[in-house]
XYZ file of C-alpha atoms in Angstrom:
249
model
C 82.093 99.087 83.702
C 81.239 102.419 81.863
C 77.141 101.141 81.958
C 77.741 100.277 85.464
C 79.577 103.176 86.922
C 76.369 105.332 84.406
C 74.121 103.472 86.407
C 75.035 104.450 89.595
C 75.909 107.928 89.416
C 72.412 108.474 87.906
C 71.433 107.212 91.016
C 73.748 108.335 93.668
C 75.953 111.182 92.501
C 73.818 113.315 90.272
C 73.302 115.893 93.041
C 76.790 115.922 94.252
C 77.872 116.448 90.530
C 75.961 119.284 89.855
C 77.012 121.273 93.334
C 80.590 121.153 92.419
C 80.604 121.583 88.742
C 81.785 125.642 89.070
C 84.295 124.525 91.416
C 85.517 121.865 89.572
C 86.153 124.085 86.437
C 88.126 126.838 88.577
C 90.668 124.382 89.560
C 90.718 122.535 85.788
C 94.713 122.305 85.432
C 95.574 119.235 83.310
C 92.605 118.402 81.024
C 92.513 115.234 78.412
C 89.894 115.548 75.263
C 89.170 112.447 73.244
C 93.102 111.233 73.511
C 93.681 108.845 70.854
C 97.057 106.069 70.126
C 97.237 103.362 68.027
C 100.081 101.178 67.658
C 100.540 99.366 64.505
C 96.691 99.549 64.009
C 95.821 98.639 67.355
C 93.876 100.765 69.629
C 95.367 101.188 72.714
C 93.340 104.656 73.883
C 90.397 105.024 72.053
C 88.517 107.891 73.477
C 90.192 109.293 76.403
C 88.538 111.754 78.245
C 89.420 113.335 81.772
C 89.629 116.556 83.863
C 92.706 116.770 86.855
C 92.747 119.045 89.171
C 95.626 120.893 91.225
C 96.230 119.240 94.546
C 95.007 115.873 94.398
C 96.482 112.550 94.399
C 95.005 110.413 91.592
C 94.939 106.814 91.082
C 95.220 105.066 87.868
C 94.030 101.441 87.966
C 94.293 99.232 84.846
C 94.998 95.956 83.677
C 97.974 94.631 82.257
C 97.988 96.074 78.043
C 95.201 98.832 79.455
C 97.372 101.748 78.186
C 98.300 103.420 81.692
C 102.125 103.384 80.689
C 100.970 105.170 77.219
C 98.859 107.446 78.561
C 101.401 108.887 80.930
C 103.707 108.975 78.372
C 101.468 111.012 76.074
C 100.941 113.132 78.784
C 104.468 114.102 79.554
C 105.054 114.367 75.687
C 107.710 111.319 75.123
C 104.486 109.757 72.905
C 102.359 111.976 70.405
C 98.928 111.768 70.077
C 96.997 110.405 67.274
C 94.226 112.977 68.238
C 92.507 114.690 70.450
C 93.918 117.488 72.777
C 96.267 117.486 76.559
C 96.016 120.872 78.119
C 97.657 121.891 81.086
C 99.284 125.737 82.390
C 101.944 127.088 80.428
C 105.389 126.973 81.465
C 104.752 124.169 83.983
C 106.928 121.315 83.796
C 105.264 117.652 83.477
C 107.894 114.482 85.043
C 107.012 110.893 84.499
C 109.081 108.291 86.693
C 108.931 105.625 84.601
C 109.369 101.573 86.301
C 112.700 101.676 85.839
C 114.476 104.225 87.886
C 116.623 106.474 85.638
C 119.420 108.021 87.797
C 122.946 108.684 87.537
C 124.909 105.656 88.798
C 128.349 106.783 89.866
C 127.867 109.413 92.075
C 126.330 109.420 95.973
C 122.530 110.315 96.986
C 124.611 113.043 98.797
C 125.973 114.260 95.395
C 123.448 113.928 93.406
C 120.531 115.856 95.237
C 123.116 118.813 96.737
C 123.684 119.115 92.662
C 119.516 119.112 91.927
C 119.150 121.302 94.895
C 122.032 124.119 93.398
C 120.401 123.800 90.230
C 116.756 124.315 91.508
C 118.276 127.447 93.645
C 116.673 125.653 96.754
C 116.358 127.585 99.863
C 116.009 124.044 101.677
C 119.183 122.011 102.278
C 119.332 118.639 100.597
C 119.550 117.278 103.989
C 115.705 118.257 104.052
C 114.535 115.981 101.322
C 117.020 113.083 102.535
C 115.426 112.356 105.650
C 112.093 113.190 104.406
C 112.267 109.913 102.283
C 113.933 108.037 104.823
C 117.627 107.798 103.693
C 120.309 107.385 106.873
C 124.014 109.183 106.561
C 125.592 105.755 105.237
C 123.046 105.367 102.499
C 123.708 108.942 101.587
C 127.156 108.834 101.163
C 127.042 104.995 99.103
C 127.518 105.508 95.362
C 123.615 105.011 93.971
C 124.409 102.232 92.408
C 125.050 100.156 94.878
C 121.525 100.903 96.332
C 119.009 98.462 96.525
C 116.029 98.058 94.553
C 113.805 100.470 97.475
C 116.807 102.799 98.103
C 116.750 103.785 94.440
C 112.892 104.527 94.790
C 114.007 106.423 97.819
C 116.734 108.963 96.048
C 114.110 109.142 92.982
C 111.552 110.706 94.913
C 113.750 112.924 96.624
C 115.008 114.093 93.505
C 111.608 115.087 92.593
C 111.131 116.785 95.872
C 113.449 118.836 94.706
C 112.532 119.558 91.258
C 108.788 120.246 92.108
C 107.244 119.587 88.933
C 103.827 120.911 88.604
C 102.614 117.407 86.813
C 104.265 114.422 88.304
C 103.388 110.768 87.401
C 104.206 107.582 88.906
C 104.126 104.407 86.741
C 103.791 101.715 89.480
C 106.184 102.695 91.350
C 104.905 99.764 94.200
C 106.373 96.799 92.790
C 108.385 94.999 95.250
C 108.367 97.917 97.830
C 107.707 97.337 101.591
C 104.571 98.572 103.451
C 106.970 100.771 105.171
C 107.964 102.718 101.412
C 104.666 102.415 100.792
C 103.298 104.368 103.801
C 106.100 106.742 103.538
C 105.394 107.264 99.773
C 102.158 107.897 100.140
C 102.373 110.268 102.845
C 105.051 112.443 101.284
C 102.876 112.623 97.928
C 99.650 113.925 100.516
C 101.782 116.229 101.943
C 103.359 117.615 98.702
C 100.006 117.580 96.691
C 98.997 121.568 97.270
C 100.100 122.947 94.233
C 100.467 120.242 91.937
C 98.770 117.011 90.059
C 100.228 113.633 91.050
C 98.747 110.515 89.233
C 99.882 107.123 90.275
C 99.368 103.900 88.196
C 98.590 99.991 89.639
C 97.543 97.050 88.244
C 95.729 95.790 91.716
C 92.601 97.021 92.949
C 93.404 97.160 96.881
C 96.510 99.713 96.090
C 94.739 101.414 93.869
C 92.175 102.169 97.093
C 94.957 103.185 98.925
C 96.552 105.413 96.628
C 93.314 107.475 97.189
C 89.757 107.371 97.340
C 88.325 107.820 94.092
C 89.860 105.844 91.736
C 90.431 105.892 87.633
C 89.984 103.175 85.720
C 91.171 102.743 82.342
C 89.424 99.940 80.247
C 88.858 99.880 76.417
C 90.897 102.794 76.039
C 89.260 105.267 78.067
C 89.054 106.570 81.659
C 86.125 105.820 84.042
C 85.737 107.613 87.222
C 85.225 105.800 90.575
C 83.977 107.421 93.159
C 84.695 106.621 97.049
C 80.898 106.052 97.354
C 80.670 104.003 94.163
C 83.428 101.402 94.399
C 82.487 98.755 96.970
C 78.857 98.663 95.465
C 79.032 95.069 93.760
C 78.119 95.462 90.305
C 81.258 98.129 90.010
C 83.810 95.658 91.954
C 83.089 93.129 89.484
C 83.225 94.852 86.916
C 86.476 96.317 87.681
C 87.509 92.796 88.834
C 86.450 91.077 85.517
C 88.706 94.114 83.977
C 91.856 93.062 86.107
C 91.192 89.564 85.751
C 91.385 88.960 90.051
C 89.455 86.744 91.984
C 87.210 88.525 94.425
C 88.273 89.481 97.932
């Protein structure tokens, strides 16, 4: 993939590259040099290498053992580093939601976000954020858990509506979710970029295309670039096919 994507930009993007390098640099907010972990011996990043910048949606595409899950994890600092350096602004706060929803079980979505919204000193009332990810009155007032699987996704992301994190990270946070979440999710994330870095993981290439329009790749433990104009040429969709292991569309 790394030849292939080389290839092209040589080709296609050199131009386009060059014109926004200045620009690129003034909005450098989250950068990863040479990112290294090894588990037991085994290379699971090798040589990661990537620049985000404030108010864009990123997508993370990967097979399954790529690394995505370490990588974030690195990133928000639950994981050290075997080398290599993650810079980001001081005093900003970095917030992985991880697969599994971690939320407190015995109390309502009501309770639970007025609580995050005192704490947070928000001028917005937690009403706000509960409509804005599509929870009704009764869900509201249910104890969270006896939410379902997407209601729980639901009350998560209004939680980090709340919070604002300047660095937030979503690993896969698709899986069994309607179109409806889906549209919803995305929408909310578009609308809530300004300000902030939001990286979203998959493990299929057509959500990873919806997520956004360039897309990250990580393969052989680093980070490839995919570019909107790049990613339907053929020798980069089967090479990013071959990577995931999926049968051509």
């Amino acid at each position: 993939l790394h030849k292939a994507i080389r290839r092209q930009r040589q080709m296609c993007i050199r131009d386009s590259n060059n014109r926004n390098d200045k620009k690129q640099m003034e909005n450098v907010m989250l950068q990863l040099e040479h990112v290294k972990k090894s588990y037991d011996k085994k290379e699971v990043l090798t040589d990661v290498t990537y620049t985000f910048e404030e108010g864009k949606v990123y997508s993370l595409l990967g097979g399954a053992g790529a690394g995505r899950t370490t990588l974030l994890e690195c990133i928000c600092g639950d994981l050290s580093i075997d080398d290599g350096t993650i810079v980001t602004k001081e005093k900003e706060d970095i917030f992985l939601a991880s697969k599994q929803s971690i939320l407190p079980m015995y109390i309502s979505g009501n309770e639970f976000i007025h609580y995050l919204c005192e704490l947070q000193k928000q001028a917005r009332e937690p009403e706000y954020y509960l409509e804005r990810v599509g929870l009704d009155e009764k869900i509201r007032s249910r104890m969270i858990c006896e939410y379902t699987f997407e209601e729980k996704k639901r009350i998560q992301l209004a939680a980090y509506l709340v919070q604002k994190p300047y660095v937030i990270m979503f690993d896969e946070p698709f899986d069994y979710c309607s179109d409806e979440y889906i549209d919803m999710f995305l929408r909310v994330l578009n609308e809530e970029a300004e300000g902030h870095i939001v990286i979203v993981t998959t493990g299929i290439f057509a959500m990873a295309k919806r997520i956004a329009k360039d897309v990250l790749v990580l393969s052989n433990g680093e980070i490839n670039e995919v570019t909107y104009e790049m990613i339907d040429i053929p020798e980069i969709k089967k090479a990013i096919f071959d990577i995931l292991g999926e049968l051509e569309e």
